[in-house]
Structures are given as C-alpha cells and as structure tokens.
mmCIF file of C-alpha atoms in Angstrom:
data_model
loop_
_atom_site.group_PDB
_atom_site.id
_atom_site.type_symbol
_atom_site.label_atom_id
_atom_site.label_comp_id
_atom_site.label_asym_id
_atom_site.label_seq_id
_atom_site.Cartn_x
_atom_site.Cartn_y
_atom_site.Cartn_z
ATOM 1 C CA UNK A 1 -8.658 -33.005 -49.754
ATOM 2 C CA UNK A 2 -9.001 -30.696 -52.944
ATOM 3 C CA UNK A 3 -10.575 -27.460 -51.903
ATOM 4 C CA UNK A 4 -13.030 -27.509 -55.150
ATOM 5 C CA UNK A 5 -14.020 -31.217 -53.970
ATOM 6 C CA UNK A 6 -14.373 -29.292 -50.568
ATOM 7 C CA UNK A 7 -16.707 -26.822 -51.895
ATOM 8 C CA UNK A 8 -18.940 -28.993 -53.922
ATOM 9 C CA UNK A 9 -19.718 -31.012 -51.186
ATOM 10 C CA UNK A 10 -20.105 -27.181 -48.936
ATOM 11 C CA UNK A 11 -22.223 -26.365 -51.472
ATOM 12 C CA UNK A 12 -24.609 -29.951 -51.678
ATOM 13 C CA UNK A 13 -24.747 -29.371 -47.986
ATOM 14 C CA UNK A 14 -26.149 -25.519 -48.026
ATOM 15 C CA UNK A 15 -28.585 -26.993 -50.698
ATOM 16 C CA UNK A 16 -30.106 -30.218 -48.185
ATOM 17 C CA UNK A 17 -30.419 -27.473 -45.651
ATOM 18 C CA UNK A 18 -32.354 -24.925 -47.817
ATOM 19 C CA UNK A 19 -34.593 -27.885 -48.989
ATOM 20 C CA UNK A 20 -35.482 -29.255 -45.175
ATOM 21 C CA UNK A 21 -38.404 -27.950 -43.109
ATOM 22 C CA UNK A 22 -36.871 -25.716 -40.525
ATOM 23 C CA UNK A 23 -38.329 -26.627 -37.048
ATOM 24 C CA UNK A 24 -37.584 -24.391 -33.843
ATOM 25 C CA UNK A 25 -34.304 -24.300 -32.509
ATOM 26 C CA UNK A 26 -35.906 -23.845 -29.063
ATOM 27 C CA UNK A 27 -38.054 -27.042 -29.348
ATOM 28 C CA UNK A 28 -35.031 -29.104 -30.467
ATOM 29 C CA UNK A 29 -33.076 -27.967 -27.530
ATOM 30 C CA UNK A 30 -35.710 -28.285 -25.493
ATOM 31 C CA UNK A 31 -36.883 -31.978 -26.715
ATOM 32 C CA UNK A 32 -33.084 -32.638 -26.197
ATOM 33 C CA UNK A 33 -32.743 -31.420 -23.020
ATOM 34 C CA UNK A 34 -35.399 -33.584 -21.512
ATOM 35 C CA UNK A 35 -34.661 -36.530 -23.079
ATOM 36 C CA UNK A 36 -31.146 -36.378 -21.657
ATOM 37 C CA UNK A 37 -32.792 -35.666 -18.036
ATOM 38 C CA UNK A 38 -34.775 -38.674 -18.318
ATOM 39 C CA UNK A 39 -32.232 -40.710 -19.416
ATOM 40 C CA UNK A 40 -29.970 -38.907 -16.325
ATOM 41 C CA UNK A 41 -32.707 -40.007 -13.803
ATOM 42 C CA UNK A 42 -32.819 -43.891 -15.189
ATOM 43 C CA UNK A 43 -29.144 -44.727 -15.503
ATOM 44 C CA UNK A 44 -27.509 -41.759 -12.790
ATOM 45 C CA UNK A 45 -23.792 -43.195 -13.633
ATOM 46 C CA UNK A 46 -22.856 -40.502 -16.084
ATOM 47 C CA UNK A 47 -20.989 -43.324 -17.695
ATOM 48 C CA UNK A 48 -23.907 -44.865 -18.364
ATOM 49 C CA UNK A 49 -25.704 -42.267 -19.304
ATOM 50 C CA UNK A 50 -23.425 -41.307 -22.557
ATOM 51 C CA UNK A 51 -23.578 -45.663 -23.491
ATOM 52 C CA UNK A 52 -27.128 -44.523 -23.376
ATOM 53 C CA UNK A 53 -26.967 -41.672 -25.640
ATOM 54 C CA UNK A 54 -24.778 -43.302 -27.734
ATOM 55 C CA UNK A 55 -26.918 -46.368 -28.301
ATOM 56 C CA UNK A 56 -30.028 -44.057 -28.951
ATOM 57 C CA UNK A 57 -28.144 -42.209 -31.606
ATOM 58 C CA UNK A 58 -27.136 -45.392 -33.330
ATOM 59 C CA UNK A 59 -30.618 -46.227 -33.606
ATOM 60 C CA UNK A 60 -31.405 -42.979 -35.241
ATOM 61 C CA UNK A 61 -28.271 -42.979 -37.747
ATOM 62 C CA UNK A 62 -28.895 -46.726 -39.094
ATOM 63 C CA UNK A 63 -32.172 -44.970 -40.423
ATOM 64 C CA UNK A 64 -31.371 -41.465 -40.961
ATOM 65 C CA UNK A 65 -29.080 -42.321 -43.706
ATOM 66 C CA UNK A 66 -31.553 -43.185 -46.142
ATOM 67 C CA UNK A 67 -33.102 -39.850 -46.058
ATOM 68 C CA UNK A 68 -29.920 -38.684 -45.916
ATOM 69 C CA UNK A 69 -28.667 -40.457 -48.737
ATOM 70 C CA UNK A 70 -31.793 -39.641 -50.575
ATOM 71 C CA UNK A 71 -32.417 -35.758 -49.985
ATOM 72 C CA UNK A 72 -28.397 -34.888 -50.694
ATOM 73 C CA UNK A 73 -27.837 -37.362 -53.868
ATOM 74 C CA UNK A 74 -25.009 -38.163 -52.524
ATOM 75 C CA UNK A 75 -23.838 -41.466 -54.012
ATOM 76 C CA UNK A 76 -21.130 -43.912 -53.197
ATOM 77 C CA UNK A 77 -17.916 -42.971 -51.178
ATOM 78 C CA UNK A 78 -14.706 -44.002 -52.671
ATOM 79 C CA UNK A 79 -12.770 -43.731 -49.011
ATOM 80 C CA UNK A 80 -13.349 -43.319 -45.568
ATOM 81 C CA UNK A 81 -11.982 -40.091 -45.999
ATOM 82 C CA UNK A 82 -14.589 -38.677 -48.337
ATOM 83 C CA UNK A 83 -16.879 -39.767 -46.046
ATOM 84 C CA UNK A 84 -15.812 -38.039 -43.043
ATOM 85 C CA UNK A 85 -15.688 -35.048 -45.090
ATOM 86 C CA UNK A 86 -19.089 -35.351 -46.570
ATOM 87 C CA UNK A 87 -20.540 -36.292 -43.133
ATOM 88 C CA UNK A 88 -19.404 -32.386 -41.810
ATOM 89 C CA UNK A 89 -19.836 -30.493 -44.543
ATOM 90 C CA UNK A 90 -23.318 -32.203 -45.780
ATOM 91 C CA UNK A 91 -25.144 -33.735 -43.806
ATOM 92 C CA UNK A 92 -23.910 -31.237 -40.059
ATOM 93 C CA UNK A 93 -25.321 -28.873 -42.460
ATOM 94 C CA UNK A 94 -28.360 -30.604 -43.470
ATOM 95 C CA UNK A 95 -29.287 -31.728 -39.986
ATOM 96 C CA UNK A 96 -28.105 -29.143 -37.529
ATOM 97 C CA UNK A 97 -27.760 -26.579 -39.728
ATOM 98 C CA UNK A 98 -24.002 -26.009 -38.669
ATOM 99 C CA UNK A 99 -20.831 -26.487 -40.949
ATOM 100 C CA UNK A 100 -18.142 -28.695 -39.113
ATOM 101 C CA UNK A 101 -14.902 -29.714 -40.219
ATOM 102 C CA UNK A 102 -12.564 -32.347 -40.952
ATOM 103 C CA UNK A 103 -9.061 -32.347 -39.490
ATOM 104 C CA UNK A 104 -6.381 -34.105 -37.548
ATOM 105 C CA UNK A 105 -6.036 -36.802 -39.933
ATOM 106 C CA UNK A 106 -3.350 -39.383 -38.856
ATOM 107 C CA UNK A 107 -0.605 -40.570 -40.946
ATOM 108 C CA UNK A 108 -2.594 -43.999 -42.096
ATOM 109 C CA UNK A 109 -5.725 -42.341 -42.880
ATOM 110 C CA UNK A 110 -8.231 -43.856 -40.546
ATOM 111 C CA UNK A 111 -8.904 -41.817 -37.717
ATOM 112 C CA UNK A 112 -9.661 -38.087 -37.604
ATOM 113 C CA UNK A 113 -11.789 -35.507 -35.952
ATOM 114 C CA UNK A 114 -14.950 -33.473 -36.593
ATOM 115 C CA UNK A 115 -14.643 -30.102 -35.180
ATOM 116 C CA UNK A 116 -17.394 -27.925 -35.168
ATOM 117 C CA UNK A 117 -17.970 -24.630 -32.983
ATOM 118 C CA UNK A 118 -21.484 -24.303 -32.606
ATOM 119 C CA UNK A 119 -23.927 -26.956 -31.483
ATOM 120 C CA UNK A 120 -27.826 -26.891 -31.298
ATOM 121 C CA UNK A 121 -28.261 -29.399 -29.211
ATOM 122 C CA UNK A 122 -26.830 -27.737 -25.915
ATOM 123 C CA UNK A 123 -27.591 -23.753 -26.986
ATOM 124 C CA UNK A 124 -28.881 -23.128 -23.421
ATOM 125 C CA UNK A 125 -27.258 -26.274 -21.036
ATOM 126 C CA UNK A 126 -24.936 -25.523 -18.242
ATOM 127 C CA UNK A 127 -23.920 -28.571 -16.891
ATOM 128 C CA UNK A 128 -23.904 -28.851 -13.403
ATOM 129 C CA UNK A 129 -20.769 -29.572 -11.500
ATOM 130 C CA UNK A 130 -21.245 -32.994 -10.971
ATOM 131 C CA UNK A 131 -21.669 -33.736 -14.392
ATOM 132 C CA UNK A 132 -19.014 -31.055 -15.801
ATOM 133 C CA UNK A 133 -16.384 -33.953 -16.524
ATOM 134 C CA UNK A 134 -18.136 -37.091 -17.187
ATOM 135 C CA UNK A 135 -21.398 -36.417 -19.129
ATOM 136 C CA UNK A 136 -21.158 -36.169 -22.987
ATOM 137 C CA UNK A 137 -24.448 -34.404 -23.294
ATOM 138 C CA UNK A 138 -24.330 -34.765 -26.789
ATOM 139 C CA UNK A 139 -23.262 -38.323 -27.173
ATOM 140 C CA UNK A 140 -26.334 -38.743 -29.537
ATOM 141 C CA UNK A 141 -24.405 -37.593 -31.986
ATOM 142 C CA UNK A 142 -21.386 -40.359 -32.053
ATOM 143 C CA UNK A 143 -23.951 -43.329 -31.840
ATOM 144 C CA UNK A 144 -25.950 -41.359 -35.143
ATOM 145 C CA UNK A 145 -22.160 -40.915 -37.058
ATOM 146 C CA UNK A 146 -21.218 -44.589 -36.020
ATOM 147 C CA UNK A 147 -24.948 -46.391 -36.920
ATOM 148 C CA UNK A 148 -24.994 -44.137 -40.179
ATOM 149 C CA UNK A 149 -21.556 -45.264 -41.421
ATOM 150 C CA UNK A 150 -22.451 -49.056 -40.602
ATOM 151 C CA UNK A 151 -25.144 -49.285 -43.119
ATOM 152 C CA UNK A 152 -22.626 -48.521 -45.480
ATOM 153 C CA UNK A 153 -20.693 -51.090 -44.210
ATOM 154 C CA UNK A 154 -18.082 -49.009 -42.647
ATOM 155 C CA UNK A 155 -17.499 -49.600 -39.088
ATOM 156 C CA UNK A 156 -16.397 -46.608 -37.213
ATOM 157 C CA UNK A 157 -15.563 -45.668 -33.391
ATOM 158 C CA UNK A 158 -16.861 -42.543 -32.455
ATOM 159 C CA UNK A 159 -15.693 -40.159 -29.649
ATOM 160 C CA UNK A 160 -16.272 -37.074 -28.110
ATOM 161 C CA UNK A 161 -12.810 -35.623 -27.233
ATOM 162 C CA UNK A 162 -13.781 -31.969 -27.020
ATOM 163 C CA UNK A 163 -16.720 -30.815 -25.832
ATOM 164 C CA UNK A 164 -17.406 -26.901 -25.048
ATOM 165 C CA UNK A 165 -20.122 -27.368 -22.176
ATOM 166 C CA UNK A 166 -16.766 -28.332 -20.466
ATOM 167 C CA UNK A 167 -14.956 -25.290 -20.854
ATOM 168 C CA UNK A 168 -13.244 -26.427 -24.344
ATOM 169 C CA UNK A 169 -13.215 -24.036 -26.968
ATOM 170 C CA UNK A 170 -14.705 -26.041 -29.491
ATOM 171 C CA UNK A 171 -17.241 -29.407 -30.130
ATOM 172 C CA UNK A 172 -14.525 -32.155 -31.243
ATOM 173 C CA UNK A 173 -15.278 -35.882 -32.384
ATOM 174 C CA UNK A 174 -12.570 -38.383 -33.442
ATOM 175 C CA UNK A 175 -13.441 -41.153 -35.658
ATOM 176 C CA UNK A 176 -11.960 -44.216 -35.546
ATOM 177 C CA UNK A 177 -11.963 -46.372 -38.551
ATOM 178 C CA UNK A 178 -12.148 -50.209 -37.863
ATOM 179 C CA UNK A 179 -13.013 -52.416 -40.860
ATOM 180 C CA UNK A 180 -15.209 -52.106 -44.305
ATOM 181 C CA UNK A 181 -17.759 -55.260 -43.585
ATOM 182 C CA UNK A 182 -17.279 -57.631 -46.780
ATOM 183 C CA UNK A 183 -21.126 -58.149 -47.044
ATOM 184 C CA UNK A 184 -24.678 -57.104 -45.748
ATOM 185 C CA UNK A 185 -24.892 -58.283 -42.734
ATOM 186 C CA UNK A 186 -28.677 -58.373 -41.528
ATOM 187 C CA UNK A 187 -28.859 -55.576 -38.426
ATOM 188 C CA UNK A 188 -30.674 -55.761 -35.196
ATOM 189 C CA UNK A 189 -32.722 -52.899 -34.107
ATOM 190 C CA UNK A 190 -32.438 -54.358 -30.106
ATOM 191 C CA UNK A 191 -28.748 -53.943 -30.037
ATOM 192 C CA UNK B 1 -37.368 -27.678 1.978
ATOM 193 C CA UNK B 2 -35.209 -24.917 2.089
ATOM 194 C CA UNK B 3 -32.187 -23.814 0.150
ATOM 195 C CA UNK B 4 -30.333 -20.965 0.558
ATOM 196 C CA UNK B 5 -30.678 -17.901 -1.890
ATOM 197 C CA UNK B 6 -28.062 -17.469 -4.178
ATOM 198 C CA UNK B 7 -27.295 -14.039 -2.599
ATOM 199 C CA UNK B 8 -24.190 -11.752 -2.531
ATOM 200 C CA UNK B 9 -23.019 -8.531 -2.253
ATOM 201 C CA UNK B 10 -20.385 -7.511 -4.917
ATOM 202 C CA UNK B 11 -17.788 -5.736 -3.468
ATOM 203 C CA UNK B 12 -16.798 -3.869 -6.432
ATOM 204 C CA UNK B 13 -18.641 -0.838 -6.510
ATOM 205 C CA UNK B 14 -19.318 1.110 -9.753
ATOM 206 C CA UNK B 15 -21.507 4.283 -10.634
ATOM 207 C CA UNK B 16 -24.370 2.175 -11.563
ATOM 208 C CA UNK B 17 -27.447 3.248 -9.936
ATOM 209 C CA UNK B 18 -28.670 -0.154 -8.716
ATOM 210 C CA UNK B 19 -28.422 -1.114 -5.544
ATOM 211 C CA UNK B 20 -30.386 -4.389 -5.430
ATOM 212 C CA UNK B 21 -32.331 -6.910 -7.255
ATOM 213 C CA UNK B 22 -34.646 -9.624 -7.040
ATOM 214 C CA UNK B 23 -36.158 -12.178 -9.116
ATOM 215 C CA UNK B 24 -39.003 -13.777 -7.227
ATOM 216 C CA UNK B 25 -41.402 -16.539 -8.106
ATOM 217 C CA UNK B 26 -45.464 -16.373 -8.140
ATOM 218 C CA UNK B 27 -45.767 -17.393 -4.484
ATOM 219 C CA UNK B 28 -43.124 -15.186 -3.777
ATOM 220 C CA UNK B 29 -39.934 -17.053 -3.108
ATOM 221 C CA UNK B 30 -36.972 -15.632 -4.297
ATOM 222 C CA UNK B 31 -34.838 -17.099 -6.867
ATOM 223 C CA UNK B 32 -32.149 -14.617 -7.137
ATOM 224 C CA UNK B 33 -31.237 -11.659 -5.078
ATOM 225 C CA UNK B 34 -27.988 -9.926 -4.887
ATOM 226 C CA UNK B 35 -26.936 -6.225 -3.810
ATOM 227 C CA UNK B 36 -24.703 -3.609 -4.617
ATOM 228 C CA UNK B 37 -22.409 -1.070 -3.110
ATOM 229 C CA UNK B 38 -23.189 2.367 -3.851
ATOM 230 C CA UNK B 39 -21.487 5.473 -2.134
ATOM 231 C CA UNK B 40 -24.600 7.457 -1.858
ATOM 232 C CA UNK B 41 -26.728 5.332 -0.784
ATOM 233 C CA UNK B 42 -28.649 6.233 2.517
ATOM 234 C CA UNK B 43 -30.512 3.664 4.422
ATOM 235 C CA UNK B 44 -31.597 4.018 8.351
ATOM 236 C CA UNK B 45 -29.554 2.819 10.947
ATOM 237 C CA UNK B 46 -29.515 -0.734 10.982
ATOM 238 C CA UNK B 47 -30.753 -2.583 13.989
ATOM 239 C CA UNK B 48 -29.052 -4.969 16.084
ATOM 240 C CA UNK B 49 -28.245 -8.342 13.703
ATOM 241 C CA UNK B 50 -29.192 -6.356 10.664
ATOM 242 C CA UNK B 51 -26.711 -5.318 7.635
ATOM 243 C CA UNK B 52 -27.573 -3.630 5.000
ATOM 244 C CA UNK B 53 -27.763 -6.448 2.838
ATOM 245 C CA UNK B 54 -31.029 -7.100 4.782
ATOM 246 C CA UNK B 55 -32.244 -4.002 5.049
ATOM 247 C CA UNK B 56 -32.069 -3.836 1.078
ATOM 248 C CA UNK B 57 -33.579 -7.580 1.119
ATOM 249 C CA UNK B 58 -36.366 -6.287 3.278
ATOM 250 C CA UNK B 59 -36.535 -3.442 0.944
ATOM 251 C CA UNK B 60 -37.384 -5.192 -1.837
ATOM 252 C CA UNK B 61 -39.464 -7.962 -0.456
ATOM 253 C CA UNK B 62 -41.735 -5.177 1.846
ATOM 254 C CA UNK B 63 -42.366 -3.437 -2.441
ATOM 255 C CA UNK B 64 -44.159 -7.208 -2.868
ATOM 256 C CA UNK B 65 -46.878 -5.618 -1.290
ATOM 257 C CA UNK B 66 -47.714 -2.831 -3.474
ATOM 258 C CA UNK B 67 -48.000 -5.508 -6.122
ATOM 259 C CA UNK B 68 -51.433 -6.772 -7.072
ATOM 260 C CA UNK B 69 -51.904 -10.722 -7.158
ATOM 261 C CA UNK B 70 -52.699 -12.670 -10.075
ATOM 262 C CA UNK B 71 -56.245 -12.454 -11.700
ATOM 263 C CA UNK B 72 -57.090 -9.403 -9.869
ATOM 264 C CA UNK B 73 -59.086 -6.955 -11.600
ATOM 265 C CA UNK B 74 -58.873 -3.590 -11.556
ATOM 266 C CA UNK B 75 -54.938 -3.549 -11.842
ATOM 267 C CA UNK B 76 -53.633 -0.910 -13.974
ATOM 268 C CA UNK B 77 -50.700 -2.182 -16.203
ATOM 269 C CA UNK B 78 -49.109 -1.708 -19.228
ATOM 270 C CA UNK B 79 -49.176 -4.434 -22.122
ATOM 271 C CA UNK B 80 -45.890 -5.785 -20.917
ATOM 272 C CA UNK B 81 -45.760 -6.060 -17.567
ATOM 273 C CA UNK B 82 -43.828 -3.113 -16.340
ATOM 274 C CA UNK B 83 -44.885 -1.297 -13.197
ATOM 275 C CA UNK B 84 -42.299 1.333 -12.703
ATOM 276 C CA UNK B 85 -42.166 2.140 -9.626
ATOM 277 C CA UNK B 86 -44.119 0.521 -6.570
ATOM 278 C CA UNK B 87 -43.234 2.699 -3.896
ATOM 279 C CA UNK B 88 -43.060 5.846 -4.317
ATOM 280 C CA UNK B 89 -43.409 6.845 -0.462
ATOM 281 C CA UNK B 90 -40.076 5.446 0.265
ATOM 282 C CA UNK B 91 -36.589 7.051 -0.061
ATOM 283 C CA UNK B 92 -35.471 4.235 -2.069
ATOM 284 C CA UNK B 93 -37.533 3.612 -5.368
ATOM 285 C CA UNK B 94 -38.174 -0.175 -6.079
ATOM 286 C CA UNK B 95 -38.960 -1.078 -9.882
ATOM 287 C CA UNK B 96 -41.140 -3.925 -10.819
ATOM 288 C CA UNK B 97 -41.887 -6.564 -13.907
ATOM 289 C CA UNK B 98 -43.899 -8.741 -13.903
ATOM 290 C CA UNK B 99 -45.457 -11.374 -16.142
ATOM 291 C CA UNK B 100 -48.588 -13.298 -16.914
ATOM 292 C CA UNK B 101 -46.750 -16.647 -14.797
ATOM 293 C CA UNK B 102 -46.251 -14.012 -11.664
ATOM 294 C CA UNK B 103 -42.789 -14.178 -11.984
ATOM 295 C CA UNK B 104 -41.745 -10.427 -10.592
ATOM 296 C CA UNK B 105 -38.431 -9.155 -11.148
ATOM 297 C CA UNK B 106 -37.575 -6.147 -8.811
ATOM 298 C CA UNK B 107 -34.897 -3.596 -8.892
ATOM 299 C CA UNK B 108 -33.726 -0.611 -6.861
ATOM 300 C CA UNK B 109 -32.109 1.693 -7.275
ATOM 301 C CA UNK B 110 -30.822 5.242 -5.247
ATOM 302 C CA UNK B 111 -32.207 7.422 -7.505
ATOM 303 C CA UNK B 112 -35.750 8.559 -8.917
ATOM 304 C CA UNK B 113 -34.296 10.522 -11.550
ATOM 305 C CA UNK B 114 -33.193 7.141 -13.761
ATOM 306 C CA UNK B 115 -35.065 7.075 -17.226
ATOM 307 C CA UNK B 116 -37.927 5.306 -17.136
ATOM 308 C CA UNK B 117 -37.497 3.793 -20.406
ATOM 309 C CA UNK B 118 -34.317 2.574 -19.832
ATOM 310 C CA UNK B 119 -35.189 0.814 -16.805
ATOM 311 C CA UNK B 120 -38.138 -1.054 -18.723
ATOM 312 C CA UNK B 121 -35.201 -2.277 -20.621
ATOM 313 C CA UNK B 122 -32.874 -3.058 -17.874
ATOM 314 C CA UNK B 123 -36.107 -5.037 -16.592
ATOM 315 C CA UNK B 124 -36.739 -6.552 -20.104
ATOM 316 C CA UNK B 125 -33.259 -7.514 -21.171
ATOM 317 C CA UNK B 126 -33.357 -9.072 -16.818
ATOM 318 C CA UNK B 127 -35.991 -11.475 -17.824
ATOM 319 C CA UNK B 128 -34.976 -12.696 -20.963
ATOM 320 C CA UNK B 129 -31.529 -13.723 -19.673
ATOM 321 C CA UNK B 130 -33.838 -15.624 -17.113
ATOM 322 C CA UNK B 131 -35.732 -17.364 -20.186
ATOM 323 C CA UNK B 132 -32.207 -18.711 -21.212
ATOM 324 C CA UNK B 133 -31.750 -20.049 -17.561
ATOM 325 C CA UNK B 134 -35.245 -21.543 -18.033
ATOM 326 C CA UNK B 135 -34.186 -23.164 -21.357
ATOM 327 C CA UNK B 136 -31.383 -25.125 -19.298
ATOM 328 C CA UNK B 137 -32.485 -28.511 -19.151
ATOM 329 C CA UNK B 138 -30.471 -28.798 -15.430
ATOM 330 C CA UNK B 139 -32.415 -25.944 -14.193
ATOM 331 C CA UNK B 140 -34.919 -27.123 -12.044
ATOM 332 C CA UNK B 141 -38.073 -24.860 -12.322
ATOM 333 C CA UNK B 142 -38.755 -22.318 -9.600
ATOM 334 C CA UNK B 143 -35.620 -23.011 -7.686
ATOM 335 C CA UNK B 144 -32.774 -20.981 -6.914
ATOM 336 C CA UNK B 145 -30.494 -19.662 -9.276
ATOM 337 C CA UNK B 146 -26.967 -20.667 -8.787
ATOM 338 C CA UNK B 147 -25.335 -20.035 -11.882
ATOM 339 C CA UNK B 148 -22.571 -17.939 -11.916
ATOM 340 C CA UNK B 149 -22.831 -16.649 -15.771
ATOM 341 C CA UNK B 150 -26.394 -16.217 -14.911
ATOM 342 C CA UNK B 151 -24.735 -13.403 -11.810
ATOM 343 C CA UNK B 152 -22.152 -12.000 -14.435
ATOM 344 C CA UNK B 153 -24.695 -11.190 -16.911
ATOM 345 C CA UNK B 154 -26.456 -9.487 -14.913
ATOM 346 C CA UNK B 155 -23.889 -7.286 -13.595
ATOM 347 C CA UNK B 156 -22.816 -6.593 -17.334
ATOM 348 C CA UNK B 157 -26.709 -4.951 -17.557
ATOM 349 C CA UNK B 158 -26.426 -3.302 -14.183
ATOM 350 C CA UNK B 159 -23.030 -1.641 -15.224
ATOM 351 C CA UNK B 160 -24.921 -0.516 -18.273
ATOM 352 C CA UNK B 161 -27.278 1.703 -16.582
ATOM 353 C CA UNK B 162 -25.793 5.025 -15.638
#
C-alpha cells in the first residue's frame, strides 16, 4: 500500500470526521453499554450474545454505507485491499473518531486485520470475570464491517481476535475475504 | 440481601496520612471501605472481637452522624459539596463529600494539620474515579465495589497526599 495512497485516504477520513455532528462520548458509551446489558439478560450464553451483536451490527452496516459512501466521496474500490484500508483509515475515523490500521496481510491477499488502540465503545467497561473470555463486547462492530462490505457485493468474515477489555494490548479484527457476489442480490432486513 | 464490603487493609504502609476511607450510598450503605497502616496512628484499646480495622470502620460510619440528611435546611455547605471535617471532637479527624444524590465519600486521616485544599482534591479527584465506575455498564448501581483498578487508583491518590 503506497504511503501517499495511505495519506489521501488519512486525510478524506480527518475531513468526514470534521464534517459530522459530534455527539457525547459519554452518551455513546453509555447507549452502548445498555444495549449490550439487555442483550446479556435475553440471550445469557455469551456465545450468543456476540451472534447477537454481530447480527445487530450487520443491520446497521447494510445502511450505514450509503451515508458513508455519500459524506466521504469515496467511489468504487478496485480490491479488497483498498477497501480494508479505506474502511480504517476513513470511515474508523469518520464514525468513531479513531484511526485504525491495516496489517497482517496474508500471502494471497484476502484476509487481514484491523488494529486499532483506542475504542469508544468500551471507554469505561470492565468486564466481569465471567464474561472476561467469552464476550466480544464490541462485536457490533464485525456485523457493521461485514453488512457494509456486502452491499458492495463483497462478502467478508469478520472477527474479533484481539480485544483489550481482555487484557490484550490492542482492539484487533481479522477479515476474511470469501467471494465478490456476481450480481445484486435483493437483501433481507430479517436475516 | 447482603454482600460483603469490598474491604481490606493494605499491608504496605507508606507516609500517607490516610488511614481509612469510605464511599457510602444515600441510605448509608457502604460501597467501598478499605484502611491503611500508619505508624502513628493511636486508637483506644480495642475490645474483645474488635481490630482496628473496625474500630476505623466504626470511626467512619459513627462521622455519618454529624452529617445532615438530604433536603434539610439550614445546612451550611460549600457549592461543591465539601464538608471538611465532621468531627472535630475526636482524636481522629474524618473528612466528608458529599453530593446532591447523597452519595458521601469519607476519609481519615491521623492528622489535623493536612491542607485543607488538598484534601478537597483528594475528595474530588475520589469521586470522579467513582463516576468512571458508574459509567461501567457491569456496575450495578449502589452495590459494592469490587473492582480491583477501582482499589489501585485509589491508593495511587492516597500515596499522593503527604
């Protein structure tokens, strides 16, 4: 990845940011950190739990990327690997307000992580112990990276394989890449 | 239903003035207590049963007294809540916060001589780490606090008062 491609796209992504309403940081951890308790008290399995997350966040990311689309310009991606990179850099910016990172590319080019060190959503958790090593509290945001990427017809596995409200020293998701669909296929909102 | 205080005392002992502390909810339960070692500290004799980590618990929880309820008038207070100290016939001095939920945060220490500004601090900087434990969406209001960061933090502040 050229470093001046790099930039441009640091540079689209400081520009979303400047553009969006700022809420509170507080509220949004807050809003989070409820939802995730309810969803704790209807499914209990932790397992469960992060499907739950996941599936919620799809259902935001197969309709956040037409505003995201919209407020960064960004037009078409020539490769999966442009758009991992201009998922970190623009639109982590744009919507957390955080610059992650690409890396950990494997040797065929279709699976790699995002790596980012700070993370909005969990500013004031402490997981409990019983949750410590099963709950991806912030599962959200595989499903949003994995319904975003689908409507443009790149189907993606998303993973949390780092995560520092378990003691890691950094926030860490792998994409997968699984196929480029052919045509528009119509989606279902009641997945 | 009752669970038990998060309570402890830490062995380490430091120059720190502070020999106890309490954070305790508006009908009075504690949420956090722990005390502290202190060479010169002087307390009666304890009686039969009793060590000193009670007598300091009883210490603090007797100063509960000299502070006025919620809604009462007449209470003389500064804007933010801090009451310096609430009992000032006693050997040991007991410091108090408290806010407009009657959460009371209570601190004591061997000494009178401590500045009084920097304990408003001590008190200040005490209640806003709380706010973060507040903010954690597994906290459960009003219940104990169990968190160890939550302990180390505060025994970064305590060291910080000489």
């Amino acid at each position: 990845m050229s470093s001046s491609r790099a930039s441009t796209w640091n540079k689209l992504g400081d520009a979303a940011y400047s553009k969006s309403e700022k809420v509170s940081a507080d509220l949004v951890a807050l809003t989070y950190g409820s939802f995730v308790r309810e969803i704790i008290k209807d499914y209990e399995e932790p397992d469960q739990v992060n499907k739950e997350l996941e599936k919620l966040g799809y259902n935001i990311g197969i309709r956040l990327i037409e505003d995201f689309l919209a407020k960064s310009g960004i037009g078409n991606c020539s490769s999966f690997e442009e758009s991992a990179e201009i998922i970190s850099r623009v639109a982590f910016k744009m919507f957390l307000g955080i610059r992650a990172t690409v890396s950990n590319w494997n040797s065929e080019y279709n699976s790699c992580s995002i790596v980012f060190d700070e993370n909005p959503l969990a500013e004031y958790v402490e997981l409990p112990p019983e949750y410590t090593h099963s709950l991806l509290y912030s599962n959200i945001l595989c499903g949003v990276i994995r319904g975003a990427l689908e409507m443009v017809q790149i189907i993606v596995e998303c993973q949390f394989v780092k995560d520092q409200l378990r003691g890691d020293d950094t926030n860490e998701i792998k994409i997968r890449f699984k196929e480029m669909l052919q045509e528009q296929v119509p989606w279902n909102d009641e997945e | 239903m009752s669970n038990p205080v998060a309570s402890e005392v830490a062995t380490e002992s430091s120059s720190s003035p502070v020999v106890a502390l309490a954070i305790v909810n508006h009908s009075n339960r504690p949420l956090f207590t722990r005390v502290y070692e202190h060479p010169e500290l002087v307390l009666p004799s304890p009686r039969a049963g009793e060590t000193r980590e009670h007598q300091l618990h009883y210490l603090l929880f007797r100063s509960l007294d000299f502070i006025p309820g919620e809604g009462k008038s007449g209470r003389e207070m500064t804007a933010d809540g801090y009451l310096g100290c609430v009992n000032p016939e006693e050997p040991v001095p007991v410091f108090a916060y408290v806010t407009n939920t009657g959460l009371k945060i209570l601190l004591a220490t061997i000494s009178r001589f401590t500045s009084d500004s920097k304990l408003k601090e001590v008190l200040r900087n005490i209640h806003k780490i709380y706010i973060t434990i507040l903010l954690n969406p597994f906290y459960v209001y009003d219940t104990p606090v169990s968190s160890e960061k939550f302990a180390n933090k505060l025994e970064e502040l305590r060291r910080a008062v000489k």
